[in-house]
Amino acid sequence: MNPKPYLLFIIAIVCCVGMRVYAQSVPLKGKVTDQAGNPVIGATIKIQHSSKGTTVGADGTFELSVEANAVLEVTAIGFDPARVNVANQTTVTITLTENKKELNEVVVTALGVKREKRALTYSTQEVKGATLVEAKEPNIVNALSGKVAGVQITSSSGTPGSSSRIVIRGATSFYGENQALIIVDGVPVNNDETGNLNSGPGTNRLADIDPAIIENISVLKGAAATALYGSAGARGVIMITTKSGSAVTKKPSVTFSQDVSFETPWLPEVQDKYAQGEYNTVTKRYEYFNGEDKKTSSSWGPLMDTLTVNGQKLKKYNQAKDFFKTGITSNSTVSVNGGNGLSDYFLSYSYLKQTGTTPKTDYDRHALFAKYNTKILNNLTSTFQLNYSSSQNDRLPEGYILEAPIWTVLTAPISWNPLPYENADGTQRVYRYSRNNPYWVLDNIYNKATVNRFIPVVTLHYTPTNWLTITERMGADIYSEQDKYRESRGSSANPAGRIIEQNLNYRQFNHDFIVNATKDVGDFNLNLLLGNNVYSAYNQTEYAKGTGLNIDDFDNIGQASSIAYNETHYQSRKVGFYAQANVDWKRMFILSLTGRYDGSSVLSQDKSFYPYGSVAGSFVFSELLSPAVTDVMNFGKIRLSYATVGNDNVRPYQLNTPYQLPQGSGDAAGVAGIIFTNYAFPFQGQTGYLLSQTLGNPSLKNERLNEFEVGLETNFFRNRLGLEASYFVRKTKDGIIPGVPIAPSTGYAGTTVNSAQMQNKGLEILLNAKPVQSKDFSWDMTINFTRIRNKVLAIYNGQSQIGNGFTSIIVGQPYGAIVGTLFKRTASGQLLIDDAGLPFSDSTGVIGDINPDWMGGISNTFRYKQFSLSFLFDMKKGGDIQNNVDGYGYFYGTPKATEDRADRVVEGINASDNKANTTMVTGQDYWRRLSAVTESVIQDGTYVKLRTISLSYDFGRSLFPNSFVRSASLIVTGRNLWIYSPHFTGGDPEVSSFGSSSGSQGMYSFSTPTSRSVNFTLKVSF
């Protein structure tokens, strides 16, 4: 048998089949768009009955080899799936239809992973970058005020560059950091408060970031949402995503904007009827003091309207209005972006110049941002970005210290002219002893801070298959700061003068390696994320204080008669391994499991590693509803989560007992040394160190935060109305307390322990509505509400109270209780009156709570053709404030209330005979007695604010129809134009005069007033 014919026949068949297969496999190019023609980035293309597929590029295009009769299955988040027959086609455009039934929203979650909000098992809220810019706040933190449920933001002062505090779901640590962790493009950044070398607030370092470069901010609130971020994530996370270039615009697009705003301060009301003086008990008259040869701190003098000196009527001075001025803020921003299908870029530069309402205060910031995304290979992309900022801040001391000019301004007599501020012999002109003339301060005291900061980030994404992504992200946060404080000779506080210099060097490095796999298996969508994190932080502080200046107008610390120097270094490291698994069945049941194993260098060696995690689930019940119901409720979800998170919320080196300089050795770091002898060191040329009075704890372990959360999310009328509600219970256990008092018999004053327990319970509600939507007109409204209840459960070894700055931590009370002197009262609450006819105090106790009863915000946006009007009302109910301006002012006779200074009988019961009081007292005696009892100046901080109102007009191309100008818009914005605070007698109840730390809250005390402002913005794109 000859095999050749058979062999030739077999070869012929194989060739025909091969030709047939080759003929059926053709290259296909296509694009996926929405109904408006915009590319649907991230859409997935899959060949039906095949494992082959691809993902569209940033411009919506794709390439794929298909058979001649292939059917493509196209899916994308927020759109209905589509099937497209591409028989005999080489190009195709696929248009997807928006899925009105679903939430249609993608959010950035932990580690920068984008997920569909429908599938989330925890609470998160997003704020668009355009909304932040609209607020016209130089500080990003302030721009979030009133916009996010569960978030409390508190300004510290109206001084340019002053810090603001941001806390999510209440305090979780007694003395550790309670503010949210800040993440920029997946990398944690430092938000410490720095820059102030005397009393008052500094600057929180988030102020270094220009709001104009932000695409959006995601707020992760609960422990289940933040567990992947490790220890610092326990206090909530603010995730900032910066802008990228346009991958579909090949030509560069240039945008320029110019802002100018004018600020006027919110001043407390002061009395404007009575002159400087005192009540004369002999003549029974209010006697006038001229502030020159007769000095007094008080304004208990005669009426100005009837007062004459040498036959001339005295001039009345409005000290506050004469001192404060109109602040001006200018912000110039230019950005360039562009790209093609493979790469894109975004460049931005801004210059902010803010001059304060207090003379000689200002804040200047240069900010440069660059970001470059590129596709190195078909499955390898990279992002390189750099954020650089350079800022300079000039401020003055604030608060109730002799160096602070505002203390004098708000309490100076209206009969006294503060100018000129010097006498003929060069000494200060002051109306009283022990006080600086505020105008002398402007020329002789300053506090300067200069910061240079770099935040580089490199991110690599490798996608070996369409279901697997490997990410490596490296980032750093590096800044140096030079601070200088000068107080000239002749100051009432420091007559010999002084210079303080401080240099800060901060370095933080972060590295993440992440493997993220997503696969559809039948009705299940499975996602597994594995990762490793390495983090290190280093902080160096050099502090020098020179006292006894010898040369005027020579700002060199070398001229000081005595110089004390101190240098500190802190370094900490963390390593973490984490995993998250998400299981989604039929887009209806979602289960999420998270685990992390952290190691921290600040904890005991045998307890430095600790595990924690979360379990969370959600049920999208709207999938089971009938079409008739989903026409009304198009989306509904119930979620439930439980998380336990470890936290190493303590400074380094608490495991050991360090040596310190004894008291009298210069107190160079501003921290009291150890009282040992009456001798000062160096003693006879020898420097001495002693063990710290705080005993180290070598067994220190991590804090633990346990949180339970349940939530509901619903959408009605095709997403025209949306409701989100969350209820949570979180409890801190084994909380770290540094320096808790211990028995003196140990030889130490305190130690660091794991014993704190604290609980927060809260309710958050977010309502989104679009009442009107038409071609030319739309109305959007958002309402948020927050109610949190906090309680301290335990301190240490049965202790019931410890101090924390201006507040106290008391078992059974909310964190941040205000403790002070109480009026003595009867069992029924009536005031007890002494024999002099005045109320009195003989005890101290809880007199206030800094925590609000609830907070809320209401925002509305109306759009009509090219016009847009938006406004935001921010409100807070409750939250007590200690008004020190009134506290001191009652003694001086300066608050508005002290205009009521007629003789009176104080209503109450005489403590001696238990009968109604009948003793007459003078107004001066009455108000001065109130100043001695702290309870009298505790005020309810309730407020309603018109936080922002903005009117804009978009000209489009109408201004320059045939030019290179693409668009132009004009915006007018008002900030804090109206404040209603019925129980607070200061300017603005939303202040914390001494900074953003936990122990500084609830205090209003001679800080620079916050401002109302009007801003004008011109924005042009080319």
Coordinates of C-alpha atoms in Angstrom, one line a residue, residues 298-766:
S298 CA -9.6 98.3 84.8
S299 CA -12.3 100.2 82.9
W300 CA -14.5 100.9 85.9
G301 CA -14.3 104.6 85.4
P302 CA -17.0 107.2 84.8
L303 CA -19.2 107.5 81.8
M304 CA -17.3 108.8 78.7
D305 CA -20.3 110.9 77.6
T306 CA -20.0 113.1 80.8
L307 CA -16.3 112.9 81.3
T308 CA -14.2 116.0 80.7
V309 CA -10.5 116.7 81.4
N310 CA -9.4 120.3 81.5
G311 CA -12.7 121.3 80.2
Q312 CA -12.4 119.1 77.1
K313 CA -14.4 116.0 76.3
L314 CA -12.3 112.9 76.0
K315 CA -12.0 111.1 72.7
K316 CA -13.4 107.6 72.6
Y317 CA -11.2 104.9 71.0
N318 CA -12.3 101.7 69.5
Q319 CA -9.2 99.7 70.3
A320 CA -10.1 96.5 68.3
K321 CA -11.3 98.3 65.2
D322 CA -8.3 100.6 65.3
F323 CA -5.8 97.7 65.7
F324 CA -7.2 95.1 63.3
K325 CA -7.2 95.7 59.6
T326 CA -8.7 94.2 56.5
G327 CA -6.9 91.0 55.5
I328 CA -6.2 90.3 51.9
T329 CA -5.6 86.9 50.3
S330 CA -4.3 86.4 46.8
N331 CA -4.0 83.0 45.2
S332 CA -2.7 82.5 41.7
T333 CA -2.8 79.1 40.1
V334 CA -1.7 77.8 36.7
S335 CA -1.9 74.2 35.5
V336 CA -1.0 72.3 32.3
N337 CA -2.3 68.9 31.4
G338 CA -2.4 66.7 28.4
G339 CA -1.5 63.3 27.1
N340 CA -2.3 60.6 24.5
G341 CA -3.3 57.0 24.7
L342 CA -0.1 55.9 26.3
S343 CA 0.9 58.7 28.7
D344 CA -0.5 61.8 30.4
Y345 CA 0.8 64.6 32.5
F346 CA -0.4 67.2 34.9
L347 CA 1.6 70.2 36.1
S348 CA 0.5 72.8 38.6
Y349 CA 2.0 75.9 40.3
S350 CA 0.3 78.1 42.8
Y351 CA 1.3 81.1 44.9
L352 CA -0.8 81.9 47.9
K353 CA -0.2 85.2 49.8
Q354 CA -2.3 85.9 52.8
T355 CA -2.0 89.0 55.0
G356 CA -3.8 88.7 58.3
T357 CA -6.2 91.0 60.0
T358 CA -3.6 91.4 62.7
P359 CA -0.8 93.6 61.4
K360 CA 2.6 92.0 60.7
T361 CA 1.0 88.5 60.3
D362 CA 1.1 86.7 57.0
Y363 CA 1.4 83.3 55.3
D364 CA 3.1 82.8 51.9
R365 CA 3.1 79.5 50.1
H366 CA 4.6 78.4 46.8
A367 CA 3.3 75.0 45.7
L368 CA 4.6 73.0 42.7
F369 CA 3.0 69.7 41.7
A370 CA 3.9 67.3 38.8
K371 CA 2.4 64.0 37.9
Y372 CA 3.3 61.7 34.9
N373 CA 1.5 58.5 34.1
T374 CA 2.8 56.3 31.3
K375 CA 2.2 52.8 29.9
I376 CA 5.7 51.3 29.7
L377 CA 4.4 48.0 28.4
N378 CA 0.9 46.8 27.5
N379 CA 0.6 45.4 31.0
L380 CA 3.0 47.7 32.9
T381 CA 2.1 51.3 33.9
S382 CA 3.9 53.8 36.1
T383 CA 3.1 57.0 37.9
F384 CA 5.8 59.5 38.9
Q385 CA 4.8 62.5 41.0
L386 CA 6.3 65.2 43.1
N387 CA 4.7 67.7 45.4
Y388 CA 6.9 70.5 46.6
S389 CA 6.0 73.4 48.7
S390 CA 7.8 76.3 50.3
S391 CA 6.1 78.4 52.9
Q392 CA 6.8 81.3 55.3
N393 CA 4.6 82.2 58.2
D394 CA 4.8 85.3 60.3
R395 CA 2.7 85.3 63.5
L396 CA 2.5 86.9 66.9
P397 CA 2.0 85.3 70.3
E398 CA -1.7 84.7 71.2
G399 CA -3.6 83.8 74.4
Y400 CA -3.4 85.2 77.9
I401 CA 0.3 85.9 78.1
L402 CA 2.0 89.3 78.5
E403 CA 3.6 89.1 75.1
A404 CA 0.3 88.7 73.3
P405 CA -1.0 92.0 71.8
I406 CA -4.6 90.8 71.5
W407 CA -5.0 90.4 75.3
T408 CA -4.2 94.1 75.6
V409 CA -6.3 95.1 72.5
L410 CA -9.5 93.5 73.8
T411 CA -9.1 94.7 77.4
A412 CA -7.7 98.2 76.9
P413 CA -9.7 101.2 78.1
I414 CA -11.7 103.1 75.5
S415 CA -10.4 106.4 77.0
W416 CA -6.7 105.6 76.4
N417 CA -4.8 106.4 73.2
P418 CA -2.1 103.7 72.6
L419 CA -0.1 105.8 70.2
P420 CA 2.7 106.7 70.3
Y421 CA 3.8 103.4 71.9
E422 CA 7.1 104.8 73.3
N423 CA 7.9 107.5 75.8
A424 CA 10.5 110.1 75.2
D425 CA 13.1 108.0 77.0
G426 CA 12.4 105.0 74.7
T427 CA 10.4 103.0 77.2
Q428 CA 6.9 101.7 76.4
R429 CA 3.8 103.7 76.9
V430 CA 1.3 101.5 78.7
Y431 CA -1.9 102.2 80.5
R432 CA -1.2 99.7 83.2
Y433 CA 1.7 97.8 84.7
S434 CA 2.9 94.4 83.5
R435 CA 1.6 94.7 79.9
N436 CA 3.1 95.4 76.5
N437 CA 1.7 98.1 74.3
P438 CA 0.2 96.2 71.3
Y439 CA 1.8 98.6 68.8
W440 CA 5.2 98.1 70.5
V441 CA 4.7 94.4 70.0
L442 CA 4.2 94.8 66.2
D443 CA 7.7 96.2 65.9
N444 CA 9.5 94.3 68.6
I445 CA 8.1 90.7 68.7
Y446 CA 7.8 88.2 65.9
N447 CA 7.6 84.5 65.3
K448 CA 8.7 83.3 61.8
A449 CA 8.5 79.8 60.4
T450 CA 10.0 78.7 57.0
V451 CA 9.2 75.3 55.7
N452 CA 10.4 73.4 52.6
R453 CA 8.6 70.1 51.9
F454 CA 8.9 67.3 49.3
I455 CA 6.4 64.5 48.8
P456 CA 7.6 62.2 46.0
V457 CA 5.6 59.1 45.1
V458 CA 6.4 56.3 42.5
T459 CA 3.7 53.7 41.7
L460 CA 4.1 50.7 39.4
H461 CA 1.1 48.6 38.2
Y462 CA 1.9 45.3 36.5
T463 CA -1.1 43.3 35.1
P464 CA 0.2 39.9 33.8
T465 CA -3.4 38.8 33.2
N466 CA -6.7 40.6 33.1
W467 CA -7.6 39.3 36.6
L468 CA -4.3 40.0 38.4
T469 CA -2.6 43.3 39.3
I470 CA 0.7 43.7 41.1
T471 CA 1.4 47.2 42.6
E472 CA 4.5 48.6 44.1
R473 CA 4.3 52.0 45.6
M474 CA 7.2 54.0 47.2
G475 CA 6.7 57.4 48.8
A476 CA 8.4 59.8 51.1
D477 CA 7.5 62.9 53.1
I478 CA 10.5 65.1 53.8
Y479 CA 10.5 68.6 55.2
S480 CA 12.8 71.0 57.0
E481 CA 11.6 73.9 59.1
Q482 CA 13.4 76.9 60.5
D483 CA 11.6 78.7 63.3
K484 CA 12.7 81.9 64.9
Y485 CA 11.2 84.0 67.7
R486 CA 12.5 87.4 68.8
E487 CA 11.4 89.5 71.7
S488 CA 13.2 92.8 72.1
R489 CA 14.6 94.4 75.2
G490 CA 12.0 96.3 77.2
S491 CA 9.2 93.7 77.0
S492 CA 7.1 93.5 80.1
A493 CA 7.3 89.7 80.0
N494 CA 11.1 89.5 79.4
P495 CA 12.7 92.8 80.0
A496 CA 16.2 91.6 79.0
G497 CA 14.8 90.3 75.6
R498 CA 15.2 86.9 74.1
I499 CA 15.7 85.0 70.8
I500 CA 14.6 81.4 70.2
E501 CA 15.7 79.4 67.2
Q502 CA 14.4 75.9 66.3
N503 CA 15.3 73.7 63.4
L504 CA 13.1 70.7 62.5
N505 CA 14.1 67.9 60.2
Y506 CA 11.4 65.3 59.4
R507 CA 11.7 62.2 57.1
Q508 CA 9.1 59.6 56.5
F509 CA 9.4 56.7 54.1
N510 CA 6.6 54.3 53.1
H511 CA 6.7 51.2 50.8
D512 CA 3.8 49.0 49.8
F513 CA 3.8 45.8 47.7
I514 CA 0.3 44.7 46.8
V515 CA -1.1 41.8 44.9
N516 CA -4.7 42.2 43.9
A517 CA -6.6 39.4 42.1
T518 CA -10.2 39.5 40.9
K519 CA -12.0 36.6 39.2
D520 CA -15.5 35.7 38.2
V521 CA -16.4 32.1 39.0
G522 CA -20.0 31.4 38.1
D523 CA -22.2 33.7 40.1
F524 CA -19.3 34.7 42.3
N525 CA -17.0 37.7 42.0
L526 CA -13.9 36.9 44.0
N527 CA -11.3 39.4 45.1
L528 CA -8.1 38.7 47.0
L529 CA -5.6 41.4 48.1
L530 CA -2.3 40.6 49.7
G531 CA 0.3 43.1 50.7
N532 CA 3.3 44.2 52.7
N533 CA 4.0 47.6 54.2
V534 CA 7.3 49.1 55.6
Y535 CA 7.2 52.4 57.3
S536 CA 9.8 54.5 59.0
A537 CA 9.8 58.0 60.5
Y538 CA 12.6 60.2 61.8
N539 CA 12.3 63.5 63.6
Q540 CA 15.2 65.8 64.7
T541 CA 14.7 69.0 66.7
E542 CA 17.4 71.5 67.5
Y543 CA 16.3 74.2 70.0
A544 CA 18.3 77.1 71.2
K545 CA 17.1 79.9 73.6
G546 CA 19.2 83.0 74.1
T547 CA 18.3 85.5 76.9
G548 CA 19.7 88.9 77.7
L549 CA 20.0 90.7 74.3
N550 CA 22.8 93.3 74.1
I551 CA 22.3 94.9 70.7
D552 CA 19.0 96.3 69.4
D553 CA 17.8 95.3 65.9
F554 CA 20.4 92.6 65.6
D555 CA 18.6 89.2 65.2
N556 CA 21.5 87.0 66.0
I557 CA 21.3 84.6 68.9
G558 CA 25.0 84.9 69.4
Q559 CA 24.6 88.3 71.0
A560 CA 22.6 86.8 73.9
S561 CA 24.2 86.8 77.4
S562 CA 23.0 83.3 78.1
I563 CA 22.3 80.5 75.6
A564 CA 20.7 77.2 76.3
Y565 CA 20.7 74.5 73.6
N566 CA 18.9 71.1 73.3
E567 CA 18.7 68.5 70.6
T568 CA 16.3 65.6 70.3
H569 CA 16.0 62.7 67.9
Y570 CA 13.1 60.3 67.5
Q571 CA 12.9 57.4 65.1
S572 CA 10.3 54.7 64.8
R573 CA 9.7 51.8 62.4
K574 CA 6.8 49.6 61.5
V575 CA 6.3 46.6 59.3
G576 CA 2.9 45.2 58.3
F577 CA 1.5 42.2 56.4
Y578 CA -2.1 42.5 55.3
A579 CA -4.8 40.6 53.4
Q580 CA -8.3 41.3 52.3
A581 CA -10.8 38.9 50.7
N582 CA -14.1 40.0 49.1
V583 CA -16.8 37.6 47.9
D584 CA -19.7 39.0 45.9
W585 CA -22.5 36.6 45.0
K586 CA -24.9 37.7 42.3
R587 CA -24.2 41.3 43.2
M588 CA -26.4 40.8 46.1
F589 CA -24.5 39.3 49.0
I590 CA -21.0 40.7 49.8
L591 CA -18.6 39.3 52.4
S592 CA -15.4 41.1 53.2
L593 CA -12.6 39.7 55.5
T594 CA -9.6 41.8 56.4
G595 CA -6.5 40.8 58.4
R596 CA -3.3 42.6 59.3
Y597 CA -0.2 41.7 61.3
D598 CA 1.9 44.7 62.4
G599 CA 5.2 45.1 64.2
S600 CA 6.1 48.4 65.9
S601 CA 9.4 49.5 67.3
V602 CA 7.8 51.6 70.0
L603 CA 6.3 48.7 71.8
S604 CA 7.8 46.0 74.0
Q605 CA 10.0 43.6 72.1
D606 CA 8.0 40.5 73.0
K607 CA 4.7 42.4 72.2
S608 CA 5.8 44.4 69.2
F609 CA 3.9 42.3 66.7
Y610 CA 0.1 42.1 67.0
P611 CA -2.7 40.8 64.7
Y612 CA -6.1 42.4 64.1
G613 CA -8.8 42.4 61.4
S614 CA -12.4 42.8 60.4
V615 CA -15.4 40.9 59.1
A616 CA -18.1 42.8 57.2
G617 CA -21.0 41.9 55.0
S618 CA -23.7 43.6 53.0
F619 CA -27.0 42.6 51.5
V620 CA -28.2 44.4 48.4
F621 CA -31.9 43.6 49.0
S622 CA -33.0 45.7 46.1
E623 CA -32.0 42.8 43.8
L624 CA -34.9 40.9 45.2
L625 CA -37.5 43.6 44.8
S626 CA -40.1 43.5 42.0
P627 CA -39.8 46.0 39.1
A628 CA -42.8 47.9 40.4
V629 CA -40.9 48.5 43.7
T630 CA -37.5 49.3 42.0
D631 CA -39.1 52.0 40.0
V632 CA -39.4 53.8 43.3
M633 CA -36.5 52.3 45.4
N634 CA -33.9 51.5 42.8
F635 CA -31.2 50.6 45.3
G636 CA -31.2 49.3 48.8
K637 CA -28.4 47.8 50.9
I638 CA -27.9 46.8 54.6
R639 CA -24.3 46.4 55.9
L640 CA -22.9 45.0 59.0
S641 CA -19.3 45.0 60.3
Y642 CA -17.1 44.2 63.2
A643 CA -13.5 45.2 63.4
T644 CA -10.7 45.1 66.0
V645 CA -7.7 47.3 65.2
G646 CA -4.4 47.6 67.1
N647 CA -2.7 50.9 67.7
D648 CA 0.8 52.0 68.8
N649 CA -0.3 55.5 69.7
V650 CA 2.7 56.6 71.8
R651 CA 5.9 58.4 71.2
P652 CA 9.2 56.4 70.8
Y653 CA 11.4 55.5 73.8
Q654 CA 8.6 55.0 76.4
L655 CA 10.1 51.6 77.1
N656 CA 13.1 53.0 78.9
T657 CA 13.7 55.7 81.6
P658 CA 15.8 58.4 79.9
Y659 CA 18.1 61.0 81.4
Q660 CA 17.0 64.6 81.4
L661 CA 18.6 68.0 82.2
P662 CA 17.8 69.0 85.8
Q663 CA 15.6 72.1 86.3
G664 CA 17.6 75.2 86.0
S665 CA 19.6 73.9 83.1
G666 CA 18.0 76.2 80.6
D667 CA 14.7 74.3 80.1
A668 CA 15.8 74.4 76.5
A669 CA 13.0 72.2 75.1
G670 CA 10.3 74.0 76.9
V671 CA 9.7 71.0 79.2
A672 CA 10.3 71.3 82.9
G673 CA 13.4 69.5 84.2
I674 CA 13.7 67.5 87.4
I675 CA 13.7 69.3 90.7
F676 CA 16.7 67.9 92.5
T677 CA 18.6 70.7 94.2
N678 CA 18.6 74.5 94.4
Y679 CA 21.7 74.5 92.2
A680 CA 21.5 75.3 88.5
F681 CA 23.4 73.3 85.9
P682 CA 26.0 73.6 84.5
F683 CA 27.4 73.7 88.1
Q684 CA 31.0 74.8 88.4
G685 CA 31.4 74.0 84.7
Q686 CA 29.9 70.5 84.9
T687 CA 26.7 69.5 83.1
G688 CA 24.4 67.2 85.1
Y689 CA 21.7 64.8 84.0
L690 CA 19.3 62.9 86.1
L691 CA 16.9 60.0 85.4
S692 CA 13.5 61.2 84.2
Q693 CA 10.7 61.2 86.8
T694 CA 8.6 59.2 84.3
L695 CA 9.4 55.5 84.7
G696 CA 9.7 53.6 81.4
N697 CA 7.5 50.5 80.9
P698 CA 9.4 47.7 79.1
S699 CA 6.1 45.7 78.8
L700 CA 4.2 48.3 76.8
K701 CA 1.8 46.8 74.2
N702 CA -0.6 48.1 71.7
E703 CA -3.9 49.8 72.2
R704 CA -7.0 48.0 70.8
L705 CA -10.0 49.5 69.2
N706 CA -13.1 47.3 68.8
E707 CA -15.9 48.6 66.6
F708 CA -19.4 47.4 65.6
E709 CA -21.2 49.1 62.8
V710 CA -24.5 48.7 61.1
G711 CA -25.7 50.7 58.1
L712 CA -28.4 51.3 55.6
E713 CA -28.0 52.7 52.0
T714 CA -31.0 53.4 49.8
N715 CA -31.6 55.3 46.5
F716 CA -35.0 56.3 45.2
F717 CA -36.5 57.6 42.0
R718 CA -33.5 56.7 39.8
N719 CA -31.0 58.1 42.2
R720 CA -32.8 61.4 42.6
L721 CA -33.0 60.7 46.4
G722 CA -30.4 58.9 48.4
L723 CA -30.2 58.1 52.1
E724 CA -27.3 56.6 54.1
A725 CA -27.4 55.9 57.8
S726 CA -24.7 54.4 60.1
Y727 CA -24.8 53.4 63.7
F728 CA -21.5 52.5 65.4
V729 CA -20.2 51.5 68.8
R730 CA -16.4 51.7 69.3
K731 CA -14.5 50.9 72.4
T732 CA -10.8 51.5 73.2
K733 CA -9.2 48.9 75.4
D734 CA -5.6 48.8 76.8
G735 CA -5.3 52.4 75.9
I736 CA -1.8 53.9 76.4
I737 CA -1.4 56.5 79.1
P738 CA 2.0 58.2 79.2
G739 CA 2.9 59.7 82.5
V740 CA 0.0 58.4 84.6
P741 CA 0.6 59.3 88.3
I742 CA 2.0 56.6 90.5
A743 CA 3.0 56.4 94.1
P744 CA 5.9 58.7 95.1
S745 CA 7.4 55.9 97.1
T746 CA 8.5 54.4 93.8
G747 CA 10.9 57.3 93.3
Y748 CA 9.0 58.4 90.2
A749 CA 6.1 60.7 89.5
G750 CA 4.5 58.6 86.7
T751 CA 4.8 55.9 84.1
T752 CA 3.3 54.7 80.8
V753 CA 0.7 52.0 81.1
N754 CA -1.9 50.1 79.1
S755 CA -5.1 50.7 81.1
A756 CA -7.3 53.3 79.4
Q757 CA -10.8 52.4 78.4
M758 CA -13.2 54.7 76.5
Q759 CA -16.3 54.3 74.4
N760 CA -18.0 56.1 71.5
K761 CA -21.5 55.5 70.2
G762 CA -22.7 57.4 67.2
L763 CA -25.3 57.9 64.5
E764 CA -24.5 59.4 61.1
I765 CA -27.0 60.3 58.4
L766 CA -26.4 61.5 54.9

